[in-house]
């Protein structure tokens, strides 16, 4: 079901609105799978589904006649236990995250992290960490890892 849901993104309605990027929130997908489905999937087939979707989205962007930057991006939301993806008229360096993030070329690592999560959306009691008070906040906050794919049609 997960692979089907990923591939369906290539044909979903896409909003490209550089003048109102909040409208592009409609492009965000939340993808989950129960542990038994995760165990039956390989990282390679999930990566292939995302890459196929990204290529399809690039073709759609070209068909829409969009001129300018467009990016498809994927991340693992460990708190929700989901893979999430979106597309928008921003550069990878300007993705609409409020938390710190880093761009990676390694989509497989993001997918593996998701597939190996045997308790999606849950935190093991022994892994709970104290919430810092504002005075205790340092720069060791984990950085979200995001895979980005340029949707700008070739030749533009």
PDB file of N, CA and C in Angstrom, residues 2 7 13 20 27-28 41 45 47 49 56 67 71 74 86 89 93 96 101 108 112 122 126 138 144 155:
ATOM      1  N   UNK A   2       1.994   1.224   0.756  1.00  0.00           N
ATOM      2  CA  UNK A   2       2.873   2.388   0.828  1.00  0.00           C
ATOM      3  C   UNK A   2       3.408   2.765  -0.552  1.00  0.00           C
ATOM      4  N   UNK A   7       3.517   6.417  -5.268  1.00  0.00           N
ATOM      5  CA  UNK A   7       3.368   6.626  -6.714  1.00  0.00           C
ATOM      6  C   UNK A   7       2.162   7.496  -7.060  1.00  0.00           C
ATOM      7  N   UNK A  13      -3.244  16.453  -7.316  1.00  0.00           N
ATOM      8  CA  UNK A  13      -3.264  17.874  -7.620  1.00  0.00           C
ATOM      9  C   UNK A  13      -2.008  18.528  -7.063  1.00  0.00           C
ATOM     10  N   UNK A  20       2.326  32.806  -3.075  1.00  0.00           N
ATOM     11  CA  UNK A  20       1.621  32.374  -1.868  1.00  0.00           C
ATOM     12  C   UNK A  20       2.064  30.954  -1.535  1.00  0.00           C
ATOM     13  N   UNK A  27       0.410  20.338  -1.160  1.00  0.00           N
ATOM     14  CA  UNK A  27       1.255  19.336  -1.806  1.00  0.00           C
ATOM     15  C   UNK A  27       1.871  18.342  -0.823  1.00  0.00           C
ATOM     16  N   UNK A  28       1.677  18.545   0.463  1.00  0.00           N
ATOM     17  CA  UNK A  28       2.316  17.705   1.479  1.00  0.00           C
ATOM     18  C   UNK A  28       1.535  16.411   1.680  1.00  0.00           C
ATOM     19  N   UNK A  41       8.862  -4.622   3.144  1.00  0.00           N
ATOM     20  CA  UNK A  41       9.380  -3.719   2.115  1.00  0.00           C
ATOM     21  C   UNK A  41      10.898  -3.608   2.198  1.00  0.00           C
ATOM     22  N   UNK A  45      13.084  -0.600  -2.902  1.00  0.00           N
ATOM     23  CA  UNK A  45      11.819  -0.423  -3.613  1.00  0.00           C
ATOM     24  C   UNK A  45      11.105   0.861  -3.193  1.00  0.00           C
ATOM     25  N   UNK A  47      12.716   3.654  -2.187  1.00  0.00           N
ATOM     26  CA  UNK A  47      13.516   4.690  -2.847  1.00  0.00           C
ATOM     27  C   UNK A  47      13.139   4.767  -4.320  1.00  0.00           C
ATOM     28  N   UNK A  49      10.341   4.013  -5.725  1.00  0.00           N
ATOM     29  CA  UNK A  49       9.005   4.614  -5.857  1.00  0.00           C
ATOM     30  C   UNK A  49       9.088   6.137  -5.717  1.00  0.00           C
ATOM     31  N   UNK A  56       8.152  11.871 -12.334  1.00  0.00           N
ATOM     32  CA  UNK A  56       6.808  12.182 -12.819  1.00  0.00           C
ATOM     33  C   UNK A  56       6.379  13.599 -12.473  1.00  0.00           C
ATOM     34  N   UNK A  67       7.705  28.342 -14.684  1.00  0.00           N
ATOM     35  CA  UNK A  67       9.048  28.894 -14.909  1.00  0.00           C
ATOM     36  C   UNK A  67       9.589  29.294 -13.540  1.00  0.00           C
ATOM     37  N   UNK A  71      10.906  22.254  -6.147  1.00  0.00           N
ATOM     38  CA  UNK A  71      11.622  21.191  -5.452  1.00  0.00           C
ATOM     39  C   UNK A  71      10.637  20.198  -4.855  1.00  0.00           C
ATOM     40  N   UNK A  74      11.621  14.965   0.686  1.00  0.00           N
ATOM     41  CA  UNK A  74      11.154  13.855   1.510  1.00  0.00           C
ATOM     42  C   UNK A  74      11.906  13.875   2.828  1.00  0.00           C
ATOM     43  N   UNK A  86       6.750  16.681   0.080  1.00  0.00           N
ATOM     44  CA  UNK A  86       6.038  17.844  -0.417  1.00  0.00           C
ATOM     45  C   UNK A  86       6.751  18.371  -1.645  1.00  0.00           C
ATOM     46  N   UNK A  89       7.685  25.796  -4.656  1.00  0.00           N
ATOM     47  CA  UNK A  89       8.481  26.697  -5.493  1.00  0.00           C
ATOM     48  C   UNK A  89       9.582  27.340  -4.670  1.00  0.00           C
ATOM     49  N   UNK A  93      17.620  25.080  -0.219  1.00  0.00           N
ATOM     50  CA  UNK A  93      18.132  25.866   0.906  1.00  0.00           C
ATOM     51  C   UNK A  93      17.050  26.704   1.584  1.00  0.00           C
ATOM     52  N   UNK A  96      10.341  25.175   3.647  1.00  0.00           N
ATOM     53  CA  UNK A  96       9.535  25.803   4.695  1.00  0.00           C
ATOM     54  C   UNK A  96       9.494  25.042   6.020  1.00  0.00           C
ATOM     55  N   UNK A 101      17.371  21.996   9.368  1.00  0.00           N
ATOM     56  CA  UNK A 101      17.405  20.815   8.517  1.00  0.00           C
ATOM     57  C   UNK A 101      18.673  20.829   7.681  1.00  0.00           C
ATOM     58  N   UNK A 108      17.983   6.836   0.699  1.00  0.00           N
ATOM     59  CA  UNK A 108      17.929   5.489   1.283  1.00  0.00           C
ATOM     60  C   UNK A 108      18.036   5.531   2.812  1.00  0.00           C
ATOM     61  N   UNK A 112      15.358   3.915   5.297  1.00  0.00           N
ATOM     62  CA  UNK A 112      15.759   2.870   6.244  1.00  0.00           C
ATOM     63  C   UNK A 112      15.337   3.258   7.663  1.00  0.00           C
ATOM     64  N   UNK A 122       5.663   6.324  18.376  1.00  0.00           N
ATOM     65  CA  UNK A 122       5.842   6.083  19.809  1.00  0.00           C
ATOM     66  C   UNK A 122       7.297   6.309  20.185  1.00  0.00           C
ATOM     67  N   UNK A 126      12.641   4.356  27.765  1.00  0.00           N
ATOM     68  CA  UNK A 126      14.055   4.553  28.081  1.00  0.00           C
ATOM     69  C   UNK A 126      14.744   5.572  27.179  1.00  0.00           C
ATOM     70  N   UNK A 138      20.836  24.569  23.826  1.00  0.00           N
ATOM     71  CA  UNK A 138      22.137  24.746  23.187  1.00  0.00           C
ATOM     72  C   UNK A 138      21.997  24.439  21.700  1.00  0.00           C
ATOM     73  N   UNK A 144      16.940  17.913  11.188  1.00  0.00           N
ATOM     74  CA  UNK A 144      16.124  17.091  10.320  1.00  0.00           C
ATOM     75  C   UNK A 144      16.873  16.850   9.011  1.00  0.00           C
ATOM     76  N   UNK A 155      16.613  22.098 -19.429  1.00  0.00           N
ATOM     77  CA  UNK A 155      16.618  23.005 -20.573  1.00  0.00           C
ATOM     78  C   UNK A 155      16.044  24.376 -20.265  1.00  0.00           C
TER      79      UNK A 155
END
